[in-house]
Amino acid sequence: MQSQWGILDIWNFIAWQYQGQNIRIVPYSYSLTFRQLVTDTQQSNVINILANADFLLLGMYITAVEANAPVEANGTVLITDSGSSEQYTQGPVAIQSYMQNTQSMPRQQQLPVPRQIAGRTTLTIDVVNEAAETVDYWDIALQGVSIYVYGQN
């Protein structure tokens, strides 16, 4: 995963958040698949963050496939923390403005600031396909680092 932030930037951001605690970070990715996305219908799926580690979200990526060929994703996405009901955006946003389509890599679509997600969080991902035809599937990946805390310094 390429990043606009270097490893020292990421480490310093995390160290600032977890002052005085022993931490270890490990690259990690959460993924899910939406299948047979019919035009203008909403589908929902969930991602459960590991119970033993927080997650620092750095970037989100999507792969869309139609008729066994990669295509540009066309639709909307809304991510909601199921426990707090906090939405990551005011409402559904165009998927291309929020997630990097793997078809156009290596350009990176990352969050302006990393987003910290507590362990044991459940995220609900709602998507709507706005393409003119049914799409075979969308694979969505949330990439970042897991943060393990091992007590105080």
mmCIF file of C-alpha atoms in Angstrom:
data_model
loop_
_atom_site.group_PDB
_atom_site.id
_atom_site.type_symbol
_atom_site.label_atom_id
_atom_site.label_comp_id
_atom_site.label_asym_id
_atom_site.label_seq_id
_atom_site.Cartn_x
_atom_site.Cartn_y
_atom_site.Cartn_z
ATOM 1 C CA MET A 1 0.000 0.000 0.000
ATOM 2 C CA GLN A 2 1.490 3.319 -1.029
ATOM 3 C CA SER A 3 0.750 6.203 1.263
ATOM 4 C CA GLN A 4 0.961 9.968 1.230
ATOM 5 C CA TRP A 5 2.135 9.529 4.816
ATOM 6 C CA GLY A 6 5.460 7.941 5.612
ATOM 7 C CA ILE A 7 5.772 5.327 8.313
ATOM 8 C CA LEU A 8 7.156 7.963 10.710
ATOM 9 C CA ASP A 9 4.088 10.152 10.105
ATOM 10 C CA ILE A 10 1.811 7.220 10.887
ATOM 11 C CA TRP A 11 3.863 6.206 13.939
ATOM 12 C CA ASN A 12 3.892 9.781 15.292
ATOM 13 C CA PHE A 13 0.136 10.141 14.803
ATOM 14 C CA ILE A 14 -0.485 6.892 16.689
ATOM 15 C CA ALA A 15 2.045 7.705 19.436
ATOM 16 C CA TRP A 16 0.280 11.041 19.958
ATOM 17 C CA GLN A 17 -3.083 9.236 20.304
ATOM 18 C CA TYR A 18 -1.693 6.580 22.685
ATOM 19 C CA GLN A 19 0.651 8.701 24.799
ATOM 20 C CA GLY A 20 2.433 6.748 27.527
ATOM 21 C CA GLN A 21 1.318 3.329 26.246
ATOM 22 C CA ASN A 22 3.383 0.536 24.738
ATOM 23 C CA ILE A 23 2.059 -0.063 21.232
ATOM 24 C CA ARG A 24 2.774 -2.190 18.188
ATOM 25 C CA ILE A 25 1.372 -1.535 14.716
ATOM 26 C CA VAL A 26 0.776 -4.100 11.985
ATOM 27 C CA PRO A 27 -0.459 -3.464 8.407
ATOM 28 C CA TYR A 28 -4.005 -4.780 8.098
ATOM 29 C CA SER A 29 -6.933 -4.785 5.681
ATOM 30 C CA TYR A 30 -10.639 -5.452 6.148
ATOM 31 C CA SER A 31 -12.612 -6.454 3.072
ATOM 32 C CA LEU A 32 -16.106 -7.409 2.009
ATOM 33 C CA THR A 33 -17.948 -8.249 -1.184
ATOM 34 C CA PHE A 34 -21.298 -7.064 -2.497
ATOM 35 C CA ARG A 35 -22.718 -9.471 -5.112
ATOM 36 C CA GLN A 36 -25.239 -8.931 -7.912
ATOM 37 C CA LEU A 37 -25.753 -5.229 -7.372
ATOM 38 C CA VAL A 38 -28.999 -4.379 -9.177
ATOM 39 C CA THR A 39 -29.324 -0.810 -10.457
ATOM 40 C CA ASP A 40 -30.634 1.684 -7.864
ATOM 41 C CA THR A 41 -31.020 -0.839 -5.043
ATOM 42 C CA GLN A 42 -29.236 -0.596 -1.714
ATOM 43 C CA GLN A 43 -27.158 -3.399 -0.248
ATOM 44 C CA SER A 44 -25.660 -3.473 3.237
ATOM 45 C CA ASN A 45 -22.821 -5.453 4.770
ATOM 46 C CA VAL A 46 -20.789 -5.226 7.978
ATOM 47 C CA ILE A 47 -17.142 -5.226 8.982
ATOM 48 C CA ASN A 48 -16.237 -6.176 12.551
ATOM 49 C CA ILE A 49 -13.003 -4.602 13.802
ATOM 50 C CA LEU A 50 -10.795 -6.999 15.772
ATOM 51 C CA ALA A 51 -11.541 -7.078 19.489
ATOM 52 C CA ASN A 52 -7.863 -7.043 20.508
ATOM 53 C CA ALA A 53 -6.702 -4.061 18.424
ATOM 54 C CA ASP A 54 -7.815 -0.633 17.297
ATOM 55 C CA PHE A 55 -7.598 0.146 13.571
ATOM 56 C CA LEU A 56 -6.176 3.234 11.894
ATOM 57 C CA LEU A 57 -7.898 3.595 8.520
ATOM 58 C CA LEU A 58 -5.596 5.094 5.882
ATOM 59 C CA GLY A 59 -7.308 4.323 2.558
ATOM 60 C CA MET A 60 -10.322 2.633 0.973
ATOM 61 C CA TYR A 61 -10.346 0.744 -2.294
ATOM 62 C CA ILE A 62 -12.957 -0.812 -4.566
ATOM 63 C CA THR A 63 -12.872 -3.340 -7.395
ATOM 64 C CA ALA A 64 -15.987 -3.573 -9.569
ATOM 65 C CA VAL A 65 -16.611 -6.473 -11.980
ATOM 66 C CA GLU A 66 -19.301 -6.830 -14.626
ATOM 67 C CA ALA A 67 -19.487 -9.736 -17.092
ATOM 68 C CA ASN A 68 -16.149 -11.039 -15.736
ATOM 69 C CA ALA A 69 -14.384 -7.772 -16.645
ATOM 70 C CA PRO A 70 -13.228 -4.956 -14.368
ATOM 71 C CA VAL A 71 -15.269 -1.749 -14.645
ATOM 72 C CA GLU A 72 -15.348 1.630 -12.922
ATOM 73 C CA ALA A 73 -17.614 1.583 -9.878
ATOM 74 C CA ASN A 74 -20.584 3.916 -10.247
ATOM 75 C CA GLY A 75 -22.699 4.463 -7.168
ATOM 76 C CA THR A 76 -22.786 5.707 -3.601
ATOM 77 C CA VAL A 77 -21.426 4.527 -0.260
ATOM 78 C CA LEU A 78 -22.231 5.329 3.358
ATOM 79 C CA ILE A 79 -20.212 3.953 6.268
ATOM 80 C CA THR A 80 -21.799 4.024 9.728
ATOM 81 C CA ASP A 81 -20.438 3.005 13.124
ATOM 82 C CA SER A 82 -23.247 0.700 14.230
ATOM 83 C CA GLY A 83 -22.600 1.223 17.955
ATOM 84 C CA SER A 84 -22.628 5.023 18.025
ATOM 85 C CA SER A 85 -24.663 5.574 14.818
ATOM 86 C CA GLU A 86 -21.911 7.981 13.708
ATOM 87 C CA GLN A 87 -21.791 8.294 9.927
ATOM 88 C CA TYR A 88 -18.400 8.771 8.265
ATOM 89 C CA THR A 89 -19.959 11.309 5.888
ATOM 90 C CA GLN A 90 -23.059 13.489 6.144
ATOM 91 C CA GLY A 91 -24.905 11.082 3.851
ATOM 92 C CA PRO A 92 -24.195 8.741 0.943
ATOM 93 C CA VAL A 93 -21.316 9.996 -1.225
ATOM 94 C CA ALA A 94 -20.159 9.136 -4.736
ATOM 95 C CA ILE A 95 -18.018 6.048 -4.378
ATOM 96 C CA GLN A 96 -15.379 7.426 -6.754
ATOM 97 C CA SER A 97 -14.834 10.477 -4.551
ATOM 98 C CA TYR A 98 -14.385 8.366 -1.415
ATOM 99 C CA MET A 99 -12.715 5.133 -2.522
ATOM 100 C CA GLN A 100 -9.869 4.418 -4.917
ATOM 101 C CA ASN A 101 -10.980 2.256 -7.830
ATOM 102 C CA THR A 102 -8.300 -0.398 -8.303
ATOM 103 C CA GLN A 103 -8.676 0.023 -12.080
ATOM 104 C CA SER A 104 -6.966 3.424 -11.931
ATOM 105 C CA MET A 105 -4.151 2.637 -9.503
ATOM 106 C CA PRO A 106 -1.431 3.636 -8.694
ATOM 107 C CA ARG A 107 -3.225 6.924 -7.918
ATOM 108 C CA GLN A 108 -4.072 6.719 -4.249
ATOM 109 C CA GLN A 109 -7.391 7.833 -2.791
ATOM 110 C CA GLN A 110 -6.752 8.278 0.892
ATOM 111 C CA LEU A 111 -8.487 10.040 3.691
ATOM 112 C CA PRO A 112 -7.233 13.580 4.316
ATOM 113 C CA VAL A 113 -6.469 12.481 7.890
ATOM 114 C CA PRO A 114 -6.240 8.886 9.144
ATOM 115 C CA ARG A 115 -9.393 7.710 10.926
ATOM 116 C CA GLN A 116 -9.049 5.860 14.217
ATOM 117 C CA ILE A 117 -11.578 3.064 14.796
ATOM 118 C CA ALA A 118 -11.825 1.380 18.195
ATOM 119 C CA GLY A 119 -11.508 -2.374 18.553
ATOM 120 C CA ARG A 120 -14.833 -4.264 18.694
ATOM 121 C CA THR A 121 -16.470 -1.659 16.423
ATOM 122 C CA THR A 122 -18.988 -2.845 13.849
ATOM 123 C CA LEU A 123 -19.132 -0.789 10.665
ATOM 124 C CA THR A 124 -22.187 -0.952 8.415
ATOM 125 C CA ILE A 125 -21.382 -0.293 4.758
ATOM 126 C CA ASP A 126 -24.368 0.705 2.584
ATOM 127 C CA VAL A 127 -23.897 0.894 -1.189
ATOM 128 C CA VAL A 128 -26.120 1.712 -4.146
ATOM 129 C CA ASN A 129 -25.172 0.743 -7.700
ATOM 130 C CA GLU A 130 -26.013 3.634 -10.036
ATOM 131 C CA ALA A 131 -24.734 1.966 -13.214
ATOM 132 C CA ALA A 132 -27.263 1.290 -15.955
ATOM 133 C CA GLU A 133 -26.864 -2.465 -15.498
ATOM 134 C CA THR A 134 -26.503 -5.045 -12.744
ATOM 135 C CA VAL A 135 -22.904 -5.408 -11.572
ATOM 136 C CA ASP A 136 -21.561 -8.871 -10.719
ATOM 137 C CA TYR A 137 -19.771 -7.672 -7.597
ATOM 138 C CA TRP A 138 -17.957 -4.910 -5.770
ATOM 139 C CA ASP A 139 -15.017 -5.812 -3.525
ATOM 140 C CA ILE A 140 -14.308 -3.105 -0.947
ATOM 141 C CA ALA A 141 -11.135 -2.988 1.160
ATOM 142 C CA LEU A 142 -10.350 -0.747 4.120
ATOM 143 C CA GLN A 143 -6.578 -0.575 4.519
ATOM 144 C CA GLY A 144 -4.506 0.723 7.376
ATOM 145 C CA VAL A 145 -2.787 -0.566 10.494
ATOM 146 C CA SER A 146 -3.966 -2.501 13.532
ATOM 147 C CA ILE A 147 -2.811 -0.958 16.801
ATOM 148 C CA TYR A 148 -2.033 -3.321 19.667
ATOM 149 C CA VAL A 149 -1.652 -1.811 23.158
ATOM 150 C CA TYR A 150 0.554 -3.569 25.724
ATOM 151 C CA GLY A 151 0.147 -1.483 28.874
ATOM 152 C CA GLN A 152 1.782 1.715 30.088
ATOM 153 C CA ASN A 153 5.393 2.869 29.591
#
